[in-house]
C-alpha atoms as an extended CHARMM CRD file, in Angstrom:
* protein
*
       193  EXT
         1         1  UNK       CA            -57.6870000000        0.9780000000       -6.4540000000  PROA      1               0.0000000000
         2         2  UNK       CA            -57.7280000000        1.2060000000      -10.2200000000  PROA      2               0.0000000000
         3         3  UNK       CA            -60.0000000000       -1.2080000000      -12.0640000000  PROA      3               0.0000000000
         4         4  UNK       CA            -58.0570000000       -3.7070000000      -14.1120000000  PROA      4               0.0000000000
         5         5  UNK       CA            -59.1160000000       -5.3890000000      -17.3550000000  PROA      5               0.0000000000
         6         6  UNK       CA            -59.7540000000       -8.6750000000      -15.5570000000  PROA      6               0.0000000000
         7         7  UNK       CA            -62.2260000000       -6.9930000000      -13.1770000000  PROA      7               0.0000000000
         8         8  UNK       CA            -64.6740000000       -6.1510000000      -15.9560000000  PROA      8               0.0000000000
         9         9  UNK       CA            -67.2180000000       -8.8000000000      -17.0530000000  PROA      9               0.0000000000
        10        10  UNK       CA            -66.6480000000      -10.3410000000      -20.4720000000  PROA      10              0.0000000000
        11        11  UNK       CA            -68.7060000000       -9.0100000000      -23.3700000000  PROA      11              0.0000000000
        12        12  UNK       CA            -67.9290000000      -10.9400000000      -26.5200000000  PROA      12              0.0000000000
        13        13  UNK       CA            -70.6580000000       -9.2500000000      -28.5940000000  PROA      13              0.0000000000
        14        14  UNK       CA            -69.2860000000       -5.7690000000      -27.9250000000  PROA      14              0.0000000000
        15        15  UNK       CA            -66.1380000000       -6.7520000000      -29.8200000000  PROA      15              0.0000000000
        16        16  UNK       CA            -68.0610000000       -7.7210000000      -32.9730000000  PROA      16              0.0000000000
        17        17  UNK       CA            -69.0490000000       -5.3990000000      -35.8110000000  PROA      17              0.0000000000
        18        18  UNK       CA            -72.5020000000       -3.7700000000      -35.6690000000  PROA      18              0.0000000000
        19        19  UNK       CA            -74.0270000000       -6.0710000000      -38.3060000000  PROA      19              0.0000000000
        20        20  UNK       CA            -73.6480000000       -9.1220000000      -35.9810000000  PROA      20              0.0000000000
        21        21  UNK       CA            -75.3030000000       -7.5420000000      -32.9240000000  PROA      21              0.0000000000
        22        22  UNK       CA            -78.8420000000       -8.8020000000      -33.6980000000  PROA      22              0.0000000000
        23        23  UNK       CA            -77.9600000000      -12.2940000000      -34.9570000000  PROA      23              0.0000000000
        24        24  UNK       CA            -79.4570000000      -15.0420000000      -32.7770000000  PROA      24              0.0000000000
        25        25  UNK       CA            -76.5310000000      -17.4260000000      -33.3180000000  PROA      25              0.0000000000
        26        26  UNK       CA            -74.0670000000      -14.7600000000      -32.1790000000  PROA      26              0.0000000000
        27        27  UNK       CA            -76.1250000000      -14.3100000000      -28.9740000000  PROA      27              0.0000000000
        28        28  UNK       CA            -75.7880000000      -18.0300000000      -28.2300000000  PROA      28              0.0000000000
        29        29  UNK       CA            -72.0800000000      -18.0540000000      -29.0680000000  PROA      29              0.0000000000
        30        30  UNK       CA            -71.5830000000      -14.9880000000      -26.8270000000  PROA      30              0.0000000000
        31        31  UNK       CA            -73.1460000000      -16.8160000000      -23.8550000000  PROA      31              0.0000000000
        32        32  UNK       CA            -70.6300000000      -19.6670000000      -24.1940000000  PROA      32              0.0000000000
        33        33  UNK       CA            -67.6560000000      -17.4670000000      -24.9840000000  PROA      33              0.0000000000
        34        34  UNK       CA            -68.3670000000      -15.0570000000      -22.1060000000  PROA      34              0.0000000000
        35        35  UNK       CA            -68.3640000000      -17.9340000000      -19.6130000000  PROA      35              0.0000000000
        36        36  UNK       CA            -64.9660000000      -19.1220000000      -20.8560000000  PROA      36              0.0000000000
        37        37  UNK       CA            -63.5300000000      -15.6060000000      -20.9510000000  PROA      37              0.0000000000
        38        38  UNK       CA            -64.7510000000      -14.9870000000      -17.3850000000  PROA      38              0.0000000000
        39        39  UNK       CA            -62.9640000000      -18.1580000000      -16.2630000000  PROA      39              0.0000000000
        40        40  UNK       CA            -59.7860000000      -16.9930000000      -17.9800000000  PROA      40              0.0000000000
        41        41  UNK       CA            -60.0490000000      -13.5260000000      -16.3990000000  PROA      41              0.0000000000
        42        42  UNK       CA            -60.6190000000      -15.1380000000      -12.9930000000  PROA      42              0.0000000000
        43        43  UNK       CA            -57.4280000000      -17.1860000000      -13.4610000000  PROA      43              0.0000000000
        44        44  UNK       CA            -55.5210000000      -14.0270000000      -14.4080000000  PROA      44              0.0000000000
        45        45  UNK       CA            -56.9460000000      -12.1930000000      -11.3750000000  PROA      45              0.0000000000
        46        46  UNK       CA            -55.9080000000      -15.0530000000       -9.0980000000  PROA      46              0.0000000000
        47        47  UNK       CA            -52.3600000000      -15.1340000000      -10.5130000000  PROA      47              0.0000000000
        48        48  UNK       CA            -52.0330000000      -11.3890000000       -9.9750000000  PROA      48              0.0000000000
        49        49  UNK       CA            -53.3190000000      -11.7000000000       -6.3960000000  PROA      49              0.0000000000
        50        50  UNK       CA            -50.9280000000      -14.5790000000       -5.7040000000  PROA      50              0.0000000000
        51        51  UNK       CA            -47.9630000000      -12.2960000000       -6.3580000000  PROA      51              0.0000000000
        52        52  UNK       CA            -48.5780000000      -10.7210000000       -2.9500000000  PROA      52              0.0000000000
        53        53  UNK       CA            -48.5940000000      -12.6590000000        0.3070000000  PROA      53              0.0000000000
        54        54  UNK       CA            -51.5030000000      -10.6620000000        1.7290000000  PROA      54              0.0000000000
        55        55  UNK       CA            -53.8420000000      -11.2580000000       -1.2200000000  PROA      55              0.0000000000
        56        56  UNK       CA            -52.7810000000      -14.8220000000       -2.0990000000  PROA      56              0.0000000000
        57        57  UNK       CA            -55.2200000000      -17.6930000000       -1.7550000000  PROA      57              0.0000000000
        58        58  UNK       CA            -54.9580000000      -21.4690000000       -1.8490000000  PROA      58              0.0000000000
        59        59  UNK       CA            -52.3140000000      -22.3920000000       -4.4010000000  PROA      59              0.0000000000
        60        60  UNK       CA            -50.6120000000      -18.9990000000       -4.0780000000  PROA      60              0.0000000000
        61        61  UNK       CA            -50.2530000000      -19.3690000000       -0.3100000000  PROA      61              0.0000000000
        62        62  UNK       CA            -48.7970000000      -22.8570000000       -0.7870000000  PROA      62              0.0000000000
        63        63  UNK       CA            -46.3010000000      -21.4670000000       -3.2810000000  PROA      63              0.0000000000
        64        64  UNK       CA            -45.2400000000      -18.6930000000       -0.8730000000  PROA      64              0.0000000000
        65        65  UNK       CA            -44.8770000000      -21.2380000000        1.9430000000  PROA      65              0.0000000000
        66        66  UNK       CA            -42.5810000000      -23.3190000000       -0.2360000000  PROA      66              0.0000000000
        67        67  UNK       CA            -40.5200000000      -20.2820000000       -1.2770000000  PROA      67              0.0000000000
        68        68  UNK       CA            -40.0940000000      -19.0170000000        2.2900000000  PROA      68              0.0000000000
        69        69  UNK       CA            -39.7910000000      -22.4320000000        3.9280000000  PROA      69              0.0000000000
        70        70  UNK       CA            -42.8170000000      -21.9190000000        6.1870000000  PROA      70              0.0000000000
        71        71  UNK       CA            -44.8000000000      -24.8630000000        7.5050000000  PROA      71              0.0000000000
        72        72  UNK       CA            -48.2590000000      -24.3750000000        8.9720000000  PROA      72              0.0000000000
        73        73  UNK       CA            -50.4790000000      -26.7100000000       10.9770000000  PROA      73              0.0000000000
        74        74  UNK       CA            -53.1740000000      -28.6570000000        9.1670000000  PROA      74              0.0000000000
        75        75  UNK       CA            -56.6110000000      -27.0200000000        8.9610000000  PROA      75              0.0000000000
        76        76  UNK       CA            -55.1560000000      -23.5000000000        9.2820000000  PROA      76              0.0000000000
        77        77  UNK       CA            -57.2120000000      -20.7270000000        7.7790000000  PROA      77              0.0000000000
        78        78  UNK       CA            -55.8870000000      -18.8400000000        4.7810000000  PROA      78              0.0000000000
        79        79  UNK       CA            -55.6510000000      -15.7050000000        6.9240000000  PROA      79              0.0000000000
        80        80  UNK       CA            -53.5050000000      -17.4050000000        9.5850000000  PROA      80              0.0000000000
        81        81  UNK       CA            -51.2810000000      -18.8460000000        6.8620000000  PROA      81              0.0000000000
        82        82  UNK       CA            -50.9060000000      -15.3440000000        5.3550000000  PROA      82              0.0000000000
        83        83  UNK       CA            -49.9590000000      -13.9520000000        8.7640000000  PROA      83              0.0000000000
        84        84  UNK       CA            -47.3130000000      -16.6570000000        9.2100000000  PROA      84              0.0000000000
        85        85  UNK       CA            -45.8650000000      -15.7390000000        5.8080000000  PROA      85              0.0000000000
        86        86  UNK       CA            -45.9400000000      -12.0460000000        6.6520000000  PROA      86              0.0000000000
        87        87  UNK       CA            -44.0950000000      -12.7380000000        9.9210000000  PROA      87              0.0000000000
        88        88  UNK       CA            -41.4400000000      -14.7190000000        8.0440000000  PROA      88              0.0000000000
        89        89  UNK       CA            -40.9330000000      -11.8550000000        5.6030000000  PROA      89              0.0000000000
        90        90  UNK       CA            -40.6370000000       -9.3540000000        8.4550000000  PROA      90              0.0000000000
        91        91  UNK       CA            -37.9350000000      -11.3970000000       10.1940000000  PROA      91              0.0000000000
        92        92  UNK       CA            -35.6150000000      -11.0830000000        7.1940000000  PROA      92              0.0000000000
        93        93  UNK       CA            -34.7900000000       -7.3980000000        7.1580000000  PROA      93              0.0000000000
        94        94  UNK       CA            -32.6010000000       -6.0270000000        4.4030000000  PROA      94              0.0000000000
        95        95  UNK       CA            -28.9630000000       -6.6270000000        5.1910000000  PROA      95              0.0000000000
        96        96  UNK       CA            -26.4150000000       -3.8220000000        5.0090000000  PROA      96              0.0000000000
        97        97  UNK       CA            -22.6340000000       -3.8800000000        5.2370000000  PROA      97              0.0000000000
        98        98  UNK       CA            -22.6170000000       -3.0280000000        8.9370000000  PROA      98              0.0000000000
        99        99  UNK       CA            -24.9330000000       -5.9000000000        9.8100000000  PROA      99              0.0000000000
       100       100  UNK       CA            -22.9900000000       -8.2500000000        7.5260000000  PROA      100             0.0000000000
       101       101  UNK       CA            -19.6950000000       -7.2210000000        9.1720000000  PROA      101             0.0000000000
       102       102  UNK       CA            -21.1950000000       -7.8770000000       12.6030000000  PROA      102             0.0000000000
       103       103  UNK       CA            -22.3940000000      -11.3560000000       11.6120000000  PROA      103             0.0000000000
       104       104  UNK       CA            -19.0130000000      -12.2960000000       10.1170000000  PROA      104             0.0000000000
       105       105  UNK       CA            -17.0080000000      -10.9190000000       13.0430000000  PROA      105             0.0000000000
       106       106  UNK       CA            -19.2140000000      -12.7300000000       15.5360000000  PROA      106             0.0000000000
       107       107  UNK       CA            -18.8590000000      -16.0110000000       13.6820000000  PROA      107             0.0000000000
       108       108  UNK       CA            -15.1250000000      -15.7800000000       13.0260000000  PROA      108             0.0000000000
       109       109  UNK       CA            -14.0450000000      -13.9760000000       16.1950000000  PROA      109             0.0000000000
       110       110  UNK       CA            -11.7930000000      -11.5060000000       14.3650000000  PROA      110             0.0000000000
       111       111  UNK       CA            -12.3040000000       -8.0320000000       12.9780000000  PROA      111             0.0000000000
       112       112  UNK       CA            -12.8870000000       -7.9070000000        9.2300000000  PROA      112             0.0000000000
       113       113  UNK       CA            -12.6250000000       -5.4180000000        6.4240000000  PROA      113             0.0000000000
       114       114  UNK       CA            -15.4360000000       -5.5610000000        3.8320000000  PROA      114             0.0000000000
       115       115  UNK       CA            -15.2300000000       -4.1530000000        0.3290000000  PROA      115             0.0000000000
       116       116  UNK       CA            -17.9320000000       -4.3150000000       -2.3380000000  PROA      116             0.0000000000
       117       117  UNK       CA            -16.9630000000       -4.2590000000       -5.9920000000  PROA      117             0.0000000000
       118       118  UNK       CA            -19.9710000000       -4.5630000000       -8.3110000000  PROA      118             0.0000000000
       119       119  UNK       CA            -21.3810000000       -8.0160000000       -7.4580000000  PROA      119             0.0000000000
       120       120  UNK       CA            -18.4810000000       -9.2220000000       -5.3160000000  PROA      120             0.0000000000
       121       121  UNK       CA            -18.1940000000       -8.8450000000       -1.5380000000  PROA      121             0.0000000000
       122       122  UNK       CA            -14.5670000000       -9.2370000000       -0.4440000000  PROA      122             0.0000000000
       123       123  UNK       CA            -14.0610000000       -9.9380000000        3.2450000000  PROA      123             0.0000000000
       124       124  UNK       CA            -10.4680000000       -9.7220000000        4.4870000000  PROA      124             0.0000000000
       125       125  UNK       CA             -9.2750000000      -10.5010000000        7.9910000000  PROA      125             0.0000000000
       126       126  UNK       CA             -6.1580000000      -10.8710000000       10.0970000000  PROA      126             0.0000000000
       127       127  UNK       CA             -5.6040000000      -13.0270000000       13.0940000000  PROA      127             0.0000000000
       128       128  UNK       CA             -6.7660000000      -16.4860000000       14.0590000000  PROA      128             0.0000000000
       129       129  UNK       CA            -10.3380000000      -17.2640000000       13.1350000000  PROA      129             0.0000000000
       130       130  UNK       CA            -12.2950000000      -19.2200000000       15.7430000000  PROA      130             0.0000000000
       131       131  UNK       CA            -13.4850000000      -21.4980000000       12.9640000000  PROA      131             0.0000000000
       132       132  UNK       CA            -10.9320000000      -23.1270000000       10.7040000000  PROA      132             0.0000000000
       133       133  UNK       CA            -13.3960000000      -24.3210000000        8.0420000000  PROA      133             0.0000000000
       134       134  UNK       CA            -15.5160000000      -21.4670000000        6.7000000000  PROA      134             0.0000000000
       135       135  UNK       CA            -17.3910000000      -23.5060000000        4.0650000000  PROA      135             0.0000000000
       136       136  UNK       CA            -20.4960000000      -24.0800000000        6.2340000000  PROA      136             0.0000000000
       137       137  UNK       CA            -20.5380000000      -20.3590000000        7.0660000000  PROA      137             0.0000000000
       138       138  UNK       CA            -20.8630000000      -19.4760000000        3.3880000000  PROA      138             0.0000000000
       139       139  UNK       CA            -24.3280000000      -21.0760000000        3.3090000000  PROA      139             0.0000000000
       140       140  UNK       CA            -25.4390000000      -18.8090000000        6.1450000000  PROA      140             0.0000000000
       141       141  UNK       CA            -24.0150000000      -15.7780000000        4.3720000000  PROA      141             0.0000000000
       142       142  UNK       CA            -25.7730000000      -16.6130000000        1.1170000000  PROA      142             0.0000000000
       143       143  UNK       CA            -29.0780000000      -16.7910000000        2.9870000000  PROA      143             0.0000000000
       144       144  UNK       CA            -28.4830000000      -13.2560000000        4.3030000000  PROA      144             0.0000000000
       145       145  UNK       CA            -27.3160000000      -11.4200000000        1.2020000000  PROA      145             0.0000000000
       146       146  UNK       CA            -29.1110000000      -10.8580000000       -2.1150000000  PROA      146             0.0000000000
       147       147  UNK       CA            -28.7490000000      -13.7300000000       -4.5670000000  PROA      147             0.0000000000
       148       148  UNK       CA            -26.8160000000      -11.6800000000       -7.1270000000  PROA      148             0.0000000000
       149       149  UNK       CA            -23.8460000000      -11.1810000000       -4.8100000000  PROA      149             0.0000000000
       150       150  UNK       CA            -20.8320000000      -13.4360000000       -4.3220000000  PROA      150             0.0000000000
       151       151  UNK       CA            -18.7730000000      -13.5450000000       -1.1230000000  PROA      151             0.0000000000
       152       152  UNK       CA            -15.0540000000      -14.2420000000       -0.7700000000  PROA      152             0.0000000000
       153       153  UNK       CA            -13.4120000000      -14.4770000000        2.6390000000  PROA      153             0.0000000000
       154       154  UNK       CA             -9.6310000000      -14.2660000000        2.4590000000  PROA      154             0.0000000000
       155       155  UNK       CA             -6.7320000000      -13.7400000000        4.8210000000  PROA      155             0.0000000000
       156       156  UNK       CA             -5.2370000000      -10.2370000000        4.6420000000  PROA      156             0.0000000000
       157       157  UNK       CA             -1.4910000000      -10.7660000000        4.4080000000  PROA      157             0.0000000000
       158       158  UNK       CA              1.1070000000       -8.0600000000        4.9770000000  PROA      158             0.0000000000
       159       159  UNK       CA              1.4420000000       -5.5900000000        2.1100000000  PROA      159             0.0000000000
       160       160  UNK       CA              4.4870000000       -3.5430000000        1.1620000000  PROA      160             0.0000000000
       161       161  UNK       CA              2.5560000000       -0.3310000000        1.7750000000  PROA      161             0.0000000000
       162       162  UNK       CA              1.8670000000       -1.3230000000        5.3790000000  PROA      162             0.0000000000
       163       163  UNK       CA              5.4800000000       -2.2640000000        5.9030000000  PROA      163             0.0000000000
       164       164  UNK       CA              6.6600000000        1.0590000000        4.4390000000  PROA      164             0.0000000000
       165       165  UNK       CA              4.2500000000        2.9930000000        6.7100000000  PROA      165             0.0000000000
       166       166  UNK       CA              5.9620000000        1.4870000000        9.7710000000  PROA      166             0.0000000000
       167       167  UNK       CA              9.2680000000        2.8540000000        8.4730000000  PROA      167             0.0000000000
       168       168  UNK       CA             11.1870000000       -0.2150000000        9.6150000000  PROA      168             0.0000000000
       169       169  UNK       CA             14.5900000000       -1.1220000000        8.2620000000  PROA      169             0.0000000000
       170       170  UNK       CA             16.0330000000       -4.6390000000        8.3420000000  PROA      170             0.0000000000
       171       171  UNK       CA             17.5560000000       -4.0750000000       11.8020000000  PROA      171             0.0000000000
       172       172  UNK       CA             14.1130000000       -3.0950000000       13.1360000000  PROA      172             0.0000000000
       173       173  UNK       CA             12.5640000000       -6.2200000000       11.6480000000  PROA      173             0.0000000000
       174       174  UNK       CA             15.3660000000       -8.3970000000       12.9990000000  PROA      174             0.0000000000
       175       175  UNK       CA             14.7880000000       -6.9250000000       16.4640000000  PROA      175             0.0000000000
       176       176  UNK       CA             11.1860000000       -8.1410000000       16.3240000000  PROA      176             0.0000000000
       177       177  UNK       CA             12.4920000000      -11.7180000000       16.0550000000  PROA      177             0.0000000000
       178       178  UNK       CA              9.7250000000      -12.9170000000       13.7480000000  PROA      178             0.0000000000
       179       179  UNK       CA              9.5440000000      -16.1480000000       11.8310000000  PROA      179             0.0000000000
       180       180  UNK       CA              8.2710000000      -15.9690000000        8.2440000000  PROA      180             0.0000000000
       181       181  UNK       CA              4.8000000000      -17.2200000000        9.1700000000  PROA      181             0.0000000000
       182       182  UNK       CA              4.3380000000      -14.4990000000       11.8080000000  PROA      182             0.0000000000
       183       183  UNK       CA              5.8750000000      -11.8600000000        9.5610000000  PROA      183             0.0000000000
       184       184  UNK       CA              3.5800000000      -12.3950000000        6.5760000000  PROA      184             0.0000000000
       185       185  UNK       CA              0.4550000000      -12.7240000000        8.7460000000  PROA      185             0.0000000000
       186       186  UNK       CA              1.2220000000       -9.2590000000       10.1620000000  PROA      186             0.0000000000
       187       187  UNK       CA             -0.3730000000       -9.7540000000       13.5600000000  PROA      187             0.0000000000
       188       188  UNK       CA              2.6750000000       -7.9920000000       14.9930000000  PROA      188             0.0000000000
       189       189  UNK       CA              1.6160000000       -4.7660000000       13.2360000000  PROA      189             0.0000000000
       190       190  UNK       CA             -1.2260000000       -4.2680000000       15.6980000000  PROA      190             0.0000000000
       191       191  UNK       CA              1.1580000000       -4.6780000000       18.6560000000  PROA      191             0.0000000000
       192       192  UNK       CA              3.8530000000       -2.4310000000       17.1600000000  PROA      192             0.0000000000
       193       193  UNK       CA              4.2230000000        1.0720000000       18.6920000000  PROA      193             0.0000000000
């Protein structure tokens, strides 16, 4: 590992011009200044180490526990607390569109189509969702996906292109005996030959 500036001991006198190197007062000032600089470098070292779960100590571990929502028993060692944090991080694998689709389909009970446009995830579905109110589900989704993304779940109504693909005229639609609600929701498209 490369040595960082905060790993080297402080040497105040080395920063002064040559003419001050043999002055007794500068020697005494250097003793006091070096102690303070070493404390500052130790604080910097600790902050750098606290950026990683595996090298964090004390306050850094507490901060990671708060961020990840991990609670540990009283009198736990720092190492056991680090391991608990590491386990928490390992249980949140990166989410991809396939995994996200699976979670949504399982929750809603219908197949979904997912499109990503920059920072927007658009989820469209047809059919009757098992859950009428999706607001609580959004919280679960936002815990899964990166914070910069927004999710919209919308019903996928019948489009003119889909209707044209079926090559139905008005007599064909009349033969299906659909009310407007059923027509626009397009569930009948899946059953159509």
